Each structure stands twice: as structure tokens, then as C-alpha cells.
Amino acid sequence: MSRDVLRVADLGAGGLGEVLELAGQTLPPLLERQGVALVFERPSARTRNACEMAVVQLGGHPVTIRAEEVGLDEREQVEDVARTLACYHSLLAARVARHSTLERMARALLTWPRPVPVVNLLSDLEHPTQAIADLLTIRQELGRLAGVRVAYVGDANNVCRSLVDACALSGASVAVASPEGYGLRPADLERAEGLSSEAGLGGQVSCTTRPEEAVEGADVVYTDVWVSMGDEQEAARRRLDLAGYRVDERLLGRAGAGAVFLHCLPAHRGEEVSAEAIEGPRSRVWRQAEQRMHAARALFAYVLGARPAGTVSVAPAARG
Ligand code: CP
Ligand code: NVA
């Protein structure tokens, strides 16, 4: 069976821990003479480049495909595109407008003669590869994940959902500050709380409409765009509704003394973040961007079956 990762929750606490370990290890050329299909239905700078280089580092050959080339559900139905790509590639990763497109790809490959994992490179629901990079950055900066306090300020979107779930699985706590109508939904909270219980590391999720409350004493302050890809028609209303949720120096001043600022990028200075905050001494956004490549390499290796060095095999020992 394929090891698909469409949501952070698909990894579970154990899987996420293994991916984080793999990110720091030297990996063998697991993809030697093999291809990876990277399908993009939305624009990308970081994800495309990080994933292409990750595939090269694993000895493979990345083929980036703009969705309009294959015409998802226009030239050919999504299931047939997935099966076609599985004829040539060992892994299929995609950035899609609707999360259901990824689910259809994964379902179409369930009965494929060999495992071809499907990986989410951002959907309207989640951005798991970003969340893995976020954890790597937090661990790099703070030296730990369990017990870390993260404040997410703004639209509780795809990036926020994945971050919250990844933190829940790692024992970090997240306070989400959003205006009415832009917060986490009850189902998101319930899922994150379930993941936190599964992990048993004490991570908590809380919601507020007050950015100051979320940021007070936080170790990490995180924000993302107010207008995600696909939300462009609501841009004017979103800018009005989210106007009080900009991360600036004043807000960052309420965070803990050693707090760092993260943003998945692209950033819009003067909207969700001030120029001073993103260029300031607390900002780690470029280290975070670099971690995208290490996260992609580790996740691709994991879905291909790699395990961190030093992991004890649970397979029964071969008889002599
Ligand atoms: N953060 C992120 O996913 O960036 P891109 O949209 O440029 O890939
Ligand atoms: N929330 C943003 C993230 C971009 C990387 C979007 O979906 O457009």
C-alpha cells in the first residue's frame, strides 16, 4: 500500500518524528534512475524549487508539470492523469486548488501494481510540507519542539491548519488569533486536540480574536497572507476584515525575549506583516525557506520507505 501524505495527520506522531529525524541525516540515493512528478495547479517559488532539489539530492529526476499542460479534468480526468504519471514516476506530488483532487489521485493509485505515494504540495485544506519545514526551523532556532509556544496571527488557512496539527503531534502549543469568521473551525480544533492526545506530549491549541493575547510571551510568532490563492475575489473584504491582524514590531514586542518570527512566504509587506518585522532581528523567514528543501527530501524519503538511521527494526529477525 502507498504511504500517501495528504494531511499532516496522515503521518501520525511517530511518522512525523521520523521525518524530522530523516531531515538531519545523510540519505542514500533512494530515487536513483527514478522520476518524481511534481504537478502545480497554482504558482510556486519555494515549493517547486525545494522539491526539485530534494529529488535531485535523492538521486532522482524531477519533472515539474503545470496543470494546464495536462488539463486536469479538462483534457483528461484527474484519475487518468495520476495513472499516466504513475507509469513513469515513483512518486506523485501535487499542488491543487481543491483538496479532493489529491484524494482522487490517491484513490486512483490504490490498486496500482506498485506503490506510488501521493504527497500534498498545498491544497485549500493543508500545506504539510510547509509545516514540516516550520517544525525544523523552530527546532533549529529553539532547540526543542515540546513545550514551545507558537502564536499564529491572521487567517486560519491551509498553512495554519497544518501548523496546528504538526505542533499538536510534536508537543508544541499554538494560540491562533483571527477575526470572527477567519478562525479555526470546530472540526479543526477537534482534530488537533485528537492529535495532541495521540502524541501525549502536552501540546494545546487555543483560539482568540485578540492578537496581543496570542502573542503574549510566545516563542514563535507566525503569520501568512490574508488572501490565499483562490481567495482573490474576496481580496478587498479580507483586507478590511484582517486589518487589525498585522504582525509589526509593536506586536512582536509582546512576545518572549528570544522569540522568532516566521512566515511561509510569499509575504505582503504592509498587509499581514510590516517591512520592519520581516526584515528585523527576530525574522527567520529565509532559514525557514531553506528548510523547505530538507523537509521535502525527508518526506519523500519517508514515503518511499526510508527510516532514520538507528531506528530499531520491528521486523522479525531472519532465521539462520
Ligand atoms: N511557502 C510556499 O509554499 O511558497 P511557494 O508558494 O512559493 O511554493
Ligand atoms: N495560504 C497561502 C500559502 C501560500 C504558500 C495560499 O494558499 O496561497
mmCIF file of N, CA and C in Angstrom, residues 198-292:
data_model
loop_
_atom_site.group_PDB
_atom_site.id
_atom_site.type_symbol
_atom_site.label_atom_id
_atom_site.label_comp_id
_atom_site.label_asym_id
_atom_site.label_seq_id
_atom_site.Cartn_x
_atom_site.Cartn_y
_atom_site.Cartn_z
ATOM 1 N N GLU A 198 -3.111 11.883 21.006
ATOM 2 C CA GLU A 198 -2.381 10.734 20.427
ATOM 3 C C GLU A 198 -0.889 10.853 20.752
ATOM 4 N N ALA A 199 -0.360 12.065 20.590
ATOM 5 C CA ALA A 199 1.078 12.258 20.808
ATOM 6 C C ALA A 199 1.415 12.203 22.301
ATOM 7 N N GLY A 200 0.493 12.692 23.126
ATOM 8 C CA GLY A 200 0.702 12.663 24.577
ATOM 9 C C GLY A 200 1.859 13.536 25.037
ATOM 10 N N LEU A 201 2.126 14.616 24.320
ATOM 11 C CA LEU A 201 3.272 15.469 24.673
ATOM 12 C C LEU A 201 2.840 16.803 25.275
ATOM 13 N N GLY A 202 1.533 16.957 25.453
ATOM 14 C CA GLY A 202 1.046 18.134 26.191
ATOM 15 C C GLY A 202 0.769 19.377 25.353
ATOM 16 N N GLY A 203 0.845 19.280 24.010
ATOM 17 C CA GLY A 203 0.566 20.451 23.171
ATOM 18 C C GLY A 203 -0.901 20.862 23.271
ATOM 19 N N GLN A 204 -1.139 22.165 23.272
ATOM 20 C CA GLN A 204 -2.526 22.649 23.365
ATOM 21 C C GLN A 204 -2.813 23.638 22.248
ATOM 22 N N VAL A 205 -4.081 23.705 21.841
ATOM 23 C CA VAL A 205 -4.500 24.661 20.809
ATOM 24 C C VAL A 205 -5.544 25.580 21.426
ATOM 25 N N SER A 206 -5.382 26.871 21.205
ATOM 26 C CA SER A 206 -6.395 27.801 21.700
ATOM 27 C C SER A 206 -6.673 28.853 20.645
ATOM 28 N N CYS A 207 -7.854 29.461 20.718
ATOM 29 C CA CYS A 207 -8.251 30.471 19.724
ATOM 30 C C CYS A 207 -8.679 31.737 20.437
ATOM 31 N N THR A 208 -8.414 32.849 19.798
ATOM 32 C CA THR A 208 -8.818 34.146 20.345
ATOM 33 C C THR A 208 -9.038 35.097 19.170
ATOM 34 N N THR A 209 -9.719 36.201 19.442
ATOM 35 C CA THR A 209 -9.811 37.237 18.399
ATOM 36 C C THR A 209 -8.782 38.336 18.686
ATOM 37 N N ARG A 210 -7.993 38.190 19.769
ATOM 38 C CA ARG A 210 -7.065 39.260 20.172
ATOM 39 C C ARG A 210 -5.614 38.863 19.913
ATOM 40 N N PRO A 211 -4.964 39.443 18.896
ATOM 41 C CA PRO A 211 -3.572 39.112 18.592
ATOM 42 C C PRO A 211 -2.644 39.271 19.790
ATOM 43 N N GLU A 212 -2.869 40.333 20.587
ATOM 44 C CA GLU A 212 -1.981 40.593 21.737
ATOM 45 C C GLU A 212 -2.013 39.419 22.714
ATOM 46 N N GLU A 213 -3.199 38.867 22.887
ATOM 47 C CA GLU A 213 -3.356 37.753 23.829
ATOM 48 C C GLU A 213 -2.580 36.527 23.330
ATOM 49 N N ALA A 214 -2.676 36.239 22.021
ATOM 50 C CA ALA A 214 -1.985 35.069 21.469
ATOM 51 C C ALA A 214 -0.466 35.240 21.546
ATOM 52 N N VAL A 215 0.002 36.442 21.295
ATOM 53 C CA VAL A 215 1.447 36.686 21.161
ATOM 54 C C VAL A 215 2.146 36.831 22.523
ATOM 55 N N GLU A 216 1.402 37.204 23.564
ATOM 56 C CA GLU A 216 1.999 37.464 24.892
ATOM 57 C C GLU A 216 2.916 36.318 25.331
ATOM 58 N N GLY A 217 4.194 36.574 25.408
ATOM 59 C CA GLY A 217 5.163 35.585 25.913
ATOM 60 C C GLY A 217 5.463 34.439 24.955
ATOM 61 N N ALA A 218 4.975 34.510 23.698
ATOM 62 C CA ALA A 218 5.179 33.395 22.756
ATOM 63 C C ALA A 218 6.653 33.250 22.371
ATOM 64 N N ASP A 219 7.027 32.021 21.972
ATOM 65 C CA ASP A 219 8.395 31.753 21.493
ATOM 66 C C ASP A 219 8.501 31.968 19.990
ATOM 67 N N VAL A 220 7.364 31.801 19.305
ATOM 68 C CA VAL A 220 7.330 31.914 17.837
ATOM 69 C C VAL A 220 6.087 32.707 17.457
ATOM 70 N N VAL A 221 6.255 33.698 16.579
ATOM 71 C CA VAL A 221 5.094 34.417 16.042
ATOM 72 C C VAL A 221 5.054 34.143 14.548
ATOM 73 N N TYR A 222 3.897 33.697 14.066
ATOM 74 C CA TYR A 222 3.782 33.215 12.685
ATOM 75 C C TYR A 222 2.609 33.915 12.022
ATOM 76 N N THR A 223 2.778 34.294 10.769
ATOM 77 C CA THR A 223 1.621 34.757 10.003
ATOM 78 C C THR A 223 1.727 34.306 8.560
ATOM 79 N N ASP A 224 0.631 34.435 7.838
ATOM 80 C CA ASP A 224 0.569 34.095 6.412
ATOM 81 C C ASP A 224 -0.311 35.150 5.742
ATOM 82 N N VAL A 225 -0.353 35.099 4.424
ATOM 83 C CA VAL A 225 -1.105 36.089 3.640
ATOM 84 C C VAL A 225 -2.574 36.149 4.058
ATOM 85 N N TRP A 226 -3.184 37.288 3.821
ATOM 86 C CA TRP A 226 -4.613 37.443 4.088
ATOM 87 C C TRP A 226 -5.444 36.933 2.907
ATOM 88 N N VAL A 227 -4.822 36.919 1.717
ATOM 89 C CA VAL A 227 -5.555 36.490 0.516
ATOM 90 C C VAL A 227 -4.803 35.303 -0.080
ATOM 91 N N SER A 228 -5.268 34.104 0.250
ATOM 92 C CA SER A 228 -4.620 32.901 -0.283
ATOM 93 C C SER A 228 -4.993 32.706 -1.745
ATOM 94 N N MET A 229 -4.215 31.859 -2.424
ATOM 95 C CA MET A 229 -4.522 31.527 -3.817
ATOM 96 C C MET A 229 -5.926 30.923 -3.871
ATOM 97 N N GLY A 230 -6.759 31.479 -4.727
ATOM 98 C CA GLY A 230 -8.152 31.022 -4.806
ATOM 99 C C GLY A 230 -9.116 31.968 -4.095
ATOM 100 N N ASP A 231 -8.579 32.834 -3.222
ATOM 101 C CA ASP A 231 -9.444 33.771 -2.471
ATOM 102 C C ASP A 231 -9.438 35.169 -3.105
ATOM 103 N N GLU A 232 -8.883 35.294 -4.296
ATOM 104 C CA GLU A 232 -8.650 36.620 -4.875
ATOM 105 C C GLU A 232 -9.931 37.452 -5.002
ATOM 106 N N GLN A 233 -11.057 36.787 -5.252
ATOM 107 C CA GLN A 233 -12.297 37.560 -5.430
ATOM 108 C C GLN A 233 -12.748 38.225 -4.135
ATOM 109 N N GLU A 234 -12.273 37.708 -3.000
ATOM 110 C CA GLU A 234 -12.658 38.271 -1.693
ATOM 111 C C GLU A 234 -11.587 39.227 -1.168
ATOM 112 N N ALA A 235 -10.619 39.573 -2.018
ATOM 113 C CA ALA A 235 -9.426 40.284 -1.532
ATOM 114 C C ALA A 235 -9.773 41.562 -0.770
ATOM 115 N N ALA A 236 -10.646 42.391 -1.318
ATOM 116 C CA ALA A 236 -10.923 43.687 -0.689
ATOM 117 C C ALA A 236 -11.548 43.487 0.688
ATOM 118 N N ARG A 237 -12.500 42.586 0.785
ATOM 119 C CA ARG A 237 -13.168 42.351 2.073
ATOM 120 C C ARG A 237 -12.192 41.768 3.099
ATOM 121 N N ARG A 238 -11.351 40.841 2.638
ATOM 122 C CA ARG A 238 -10.375 40.226 3.546
ATOM 123 C C ARG A 238 -9.407 41.276 4.105
ATOM 124 N N ARG A 239 -8.975 42.186 3.238
ATOM 125 C CA ARG A 239 -8.019 43.206 3.717
ATOM 126 C C ARG A 239 -8.666 44.082 4.788
ATOM 127 N N LEU A 240 -9.943 44.356 4.644
ATOM 128 C CA LEU A 240 -10.649 45.154 5.651
ATOM 129 C C LEU A 240 -10.814 44.346 6.941
ATOM 130 N N ASP A 241 -11.277 43.098 6.803
ATOM 131 C CA ASP A 241 -11.573 42.270 7.982
ATOM 132 C C ASP A 241 -10.322 41.951 8.793
ATOM 133 N N LEU A 242 -9.180 41.808 8.091
ATOM 134 C CA LEU A 242 -7.954 41.365 8.775
ATOM 135 C C LEU A 242 -7.018 42.526 9.128
ATOM 136 N N ALA A 243 -7.501 43.765 8.878
ATOM 137 C CA ALA A 243 -6.613 44.933 9.019
ATOM 138 C C ALA A 243 -5.957 45.034 10.404
ATOM 139 N N GLY A 244 -6.638 44.582 11.438
ATOM 140 C CA GLY A 244 -6.059 44.706 12.784
ATOM 141 C C GLY A 244 -5.136 43.557 13.159
ATOM 142 N N TYR A 245 -4.787 42.724 12.180
ATOM 143 C CA TYR A 245 -4.034 41.492 12.494
ATOM 144 C C TYR A 245 -2.643 41.482 11.866
ATOM 145 N N ARG A 246 -2.118 42.680 11.595
ATOM 146 C CA ARG A 246 -0.761 42.769 11.034
ATOM 147 C C ARG A 246 0.261 42.462 12.121
ATOM 148 N N VAL A 247 1.267 41.690 11.759
ATOM 149 C CA VAL A 247 2.385 41.467 12.691
ATOM 150 C C VAL A 247 3.393 42.585 12.454
ATOM 151 N N ASP A 248 3.554 43.409 13.465
ATOM 152 C CA ASP A 248 4.529 44.503 13.359
ATOM 153 C C ASP A 248 5.427 44.490 14.598
ATOM 154 N N GLU A 249 6.322 45.431 14.667
ATOM 155 C CA GLU A 249 7.293 45.473 15.766
ATOM 156 C C GLU A 249 6.597 45.611 17.118
ATOM 157 N N ARG A 250 5.503 46.388 17.130
ATOM 158 C CA ARG A 250 4.775 46.584 18.388
ATOM 159 C C ARG A 250 4.228 45.248 18.894
ATOM 160 N N LEU A 251 3.618 44.470 17.971
ATOM 161 C CA LEU A 251 3.056 43.178 18.377
ATOM 162 C C LEU A 251 4.175 42.204 18.764
ATOM 163 N N LEU A 252 5.240 42.187 17.965
ATOM 164 C CA LEU A 252 6.359 41.286 18.267
ATOM 165 C C LEU A 252 6.982 41.604 19.625
ATOM 166 N N GLY A 253 6.903 42.861 20.025
ATOM 167 C CA GLY A 253 7.460 43.292 21.306
ATOM 168 C C GLY A 253 6.773 42.605 22.487
ATOM 169 N N ARG A 254 5.589 42.072 22.271
ATOM 170 C CA ARG A 254 4.860 41.384 23.354
ATOM 171 C C ARG A 254 5.298 39.927 23.502
ATOM 172 N N ALA A 255 5.993 39.406 22.486
ATOM 173 C CA ALA A 255 6.431 38.003 22.526
ATOM 174 C C ALA A 255 7.589 37.858 23.511
ATOM 175 N N GLY A 256 7.996 36.594 23.760
ATOM 176 C CA GLY A 256 9.106 36.342 24.679
ATOM 177 C C GLY A 256 10.399 36.990 24.203
ATOM 178 N N ALA A 257 11.363 37.106 25.100
ATOM 179 C CA ALA A 257 12.605 37.829 24.793
ATOM 180 C C ALA A 257 13.335 37.231 23.582
ATOM 181 N N GLY A 258 13.380 35.905 23.473
ATOM 182 C CA GLY A 258 14.124 35.287 22.363
ATOM 183 C C GLY A 258 13.221 34.844 21.216
ATOM 184 N N ALA A 259 12.032 35.410 21.136
ATOM 185 C CA ALA A 259 11.046 34.926 20.153
ATOM 186 C C ALA A 259 11.499 35.173 18.717
ATOM 187 N N VAL A 260 11.086 34.264 17.823
ATOM 188 C CA VAL A 260 11.415 34.424 16.396
ATOM 189 C C VAL A 260 10.131 34.605 15.600
ATOM 190 N N PHE A 261 10.286 35.262 14.447
ATOM 191 C CA PHE A 261 9.142 35.498 13.556
ATOM 192 C C PHE A 261 9.259 34.590 12.336
ATOM 193 N N LEU A 262 8.176 33.903 12.012
ATOM 194 C CA LEU A 262 8.137 33.021 10.833
ATOM 195 C C LEU A 262 6.987 33.412 9.906
ATOM 196 N N HIS A 263 7.194 33.148 8.622
ATOM 197 C CA HIS A 263 6.166 33.414 7.594
ATOM 198 C C HIS A 263 6.478 32.434 6.470
ATOM 199 N N CYS A 264 5.466 31.712 6.008
ATOM 200 C CA CYS A 264 5.731 30.703 4.978
ATOM 201 C C CYS A 264 6.178 31.328 3.660
ATOM 202 N N LEU A 265 5.799 32.611 3.437
ATOM 203 C CA LEU A 265 6.089 33.346 2.192
ATOM 204 C C LEU A 265 5.251 32.779 1.027
ATOM 205 N N PRO A 266 4.863 33.558 0.054
ATOM 206 C CA PRO A 266 5.247 34.949 -0.179
ATOM 207 C C PRO A 266 4.614 35.899 0.844
ATOM 208 N N ALA A 267 5.351 36.997 1.136
ATOM 209 C CA ALA A 267 4.891 37.980 2.113
ATOM 210 C C ALA A 267 4.391 39.239 1.412
ATOM 211 N N HIS A 268 3.451 39.891 2.056
ATOM 212 C CA HIS A 268 2.958 41.177 1.549
ATOM 213 C C HIS A 268 3.204 42.224 2.620
ATOM 214 N N ARG A 269 4.325 42.918 2.460
ATOM 215 C CA ARG A 269 4.692 43.942 3.449
ATOM 216 C C ARG A 269 3.617 45.024 3.460
ATOM 217 N N GLY A 270 3.204 45.422 4.660
ATOM 218 C CA GLY A 270 2.154 46.435 4.774
ATOM 219 C C GLY A 270 0.776 45.810 4.887
ATOM 220 N N GLU A 271 0.664 44.510 4.603
ATOM 221 C CA GLU A 271 -0.595 43.807 4.865
ATOM 222 C C GLU A 271 -0.413 42.964 6.132
ATOM 223 N N GLU A 272 -0.177 41.656 5.959
ATOM 224 C CA GLU A 272 -0.128 40.791 7.146
ATOM 225 C C GLU A 272 1.135 40.993 7.987
ATOM 226 N N VAL A 273 2.162 41.623 7.398
ATOM 227 C CA VAL A 273 3.407 41.857 8.142
ATOM 228 C C VAL A 273 3.996 43.208 7.737
ATOM 229 N N SER A 274 4.581 43.895 8.710
ATOM 230 C CA SER A 274 5.248 45.158 8.375
ATOM 231 C C SER A 274 6.638 44.845 7.822
ATOM 232 N N ALA A 275 7.158 45.781 7.031
ATOM 233 C CA ALA A 275 8.503 45.606 6.477
ATOM 234 C C ALA A 275 9.521 45.483 7.604
ATOM 235 N N GLU A 276 9.326 46.254 8.672
ATOM 236 C CA GLU A 276 10.278 46.235 9.796
ATOM 237 C C GLU A 276 10.294 44.863 10.464
ATOM 238 N N ALA A 277 9.133 44.257 10.598
ATOM 239 C CA ALA A 277 9.065 42.959 11.282
ATOM 240 C C ALA A 277 9.733 41.868 10.445
ATOM 241 N N ILE A 278 9.475 41.836 9.162
ATOM 242 C CA ILE A 278 10.034 40.745 8.352
ATOM 243 C C ILE A 278 11.525 40.948 8.084
ATOM 244 N N GLU A 279 11.960 42.202 8.098
ATOM 245 C CA GLU A 279 13.394 42.471 7.902
ATOM 246 C C GLU A 279 14.139 42.546 9.235
ATOM 247 N N GLY A 280 13.417 42.491 10.344
ATOM 248 C CA GLY A 280 14.003 42.754 11.658
ATOM 249 C C GLY A 280 14.787 41.582 12.239
ATOM 250 N N PRO A 281 15.371 41.792 13.423
ATOM 251 C CA PRO A 281 16.269 40.786 14.016
ATOM 252 C C PRO A 281 15.590 39.494 14.446
ATOM 253 N N ARG A 282 14.292 39.524 14.635
ATOM 254 C CA ARG A 282 13.611 38.286 15.052
ATOM 255 C C ARG A 282 13.245 37.400 13.860
ATOM 256 N N SER A 283 13.289 37.957 12.673
ATOM 257 C CA SER A 283 12.811 37.215 11.497
ATOM 258 C C SER A 283 13.763 36.082 11.119
ATOM 259 N N ARG A 284 13.171 34.901 10.865
ATOM 260 C CA ARG A 284 13.955 33.723 10.432
ATOM 261 C C ARG A 284 13.371 33.170 9.126
ATOM 262 N N VAL A 285 12.742 34.026 8.347
ATOM 263 C CA VAL A 285 11.969 33.530 7.202
ATOM 264 C C VAL A 285 12.844 32.882 6.119
ATOM 265 N N TRP A 286 14.121 33.306 6.005
ATOM 266 C CA TRP A 286 14.961 32.698 4.952
ATOM 267 C C TRP A 286 15.503 31.356 5.395
ATOM 268 N N ARG A 287 15.787 31.226 6.691
ATOM 269 C CA ARG A 287 16.158 29.893 7.203
ATOM 270 C C ARG A 287 14.971 28.946 7.030
ATOM 271 N N GLN A 288 13.778 29.472 7.265
ATOM 272 C CA GLN A 288 12.550 28.686 7.115
ATOM 273 C C GLN A 288 12.383 28.259 5.656
ATOM 274 N N ALA A 289 12.637 29.181 4.734
ATOM 275 C CA ALA A 289 12.518 28.847 3.308
ATOM 276 C C ALA A 289 13.516 27.750 2.942
ATOM 277 N N GLU A 290 14.731 27.827 3.483
ATOM 278 C CA GLU A 290 15.725 26.789 3.177
ATOM 279 C C GLU A 290 15.270 25.427 3.701
ATOM 280 N N GLN A 291 14.628 25.448 4.867
ATOM 281 C CA GLN A 291 14.182 24.174 5.457
ATOM 282 C C GLN A 291 13.148 23.470 4.584
ATOM 283 N N ARG A 292 12.510 24.208 3.663
ATOM 284 C CA ARG A 292 11.546 23.561 2.768
ATOM 285 C C ARG A 292 12.202 22.419 1.988
#
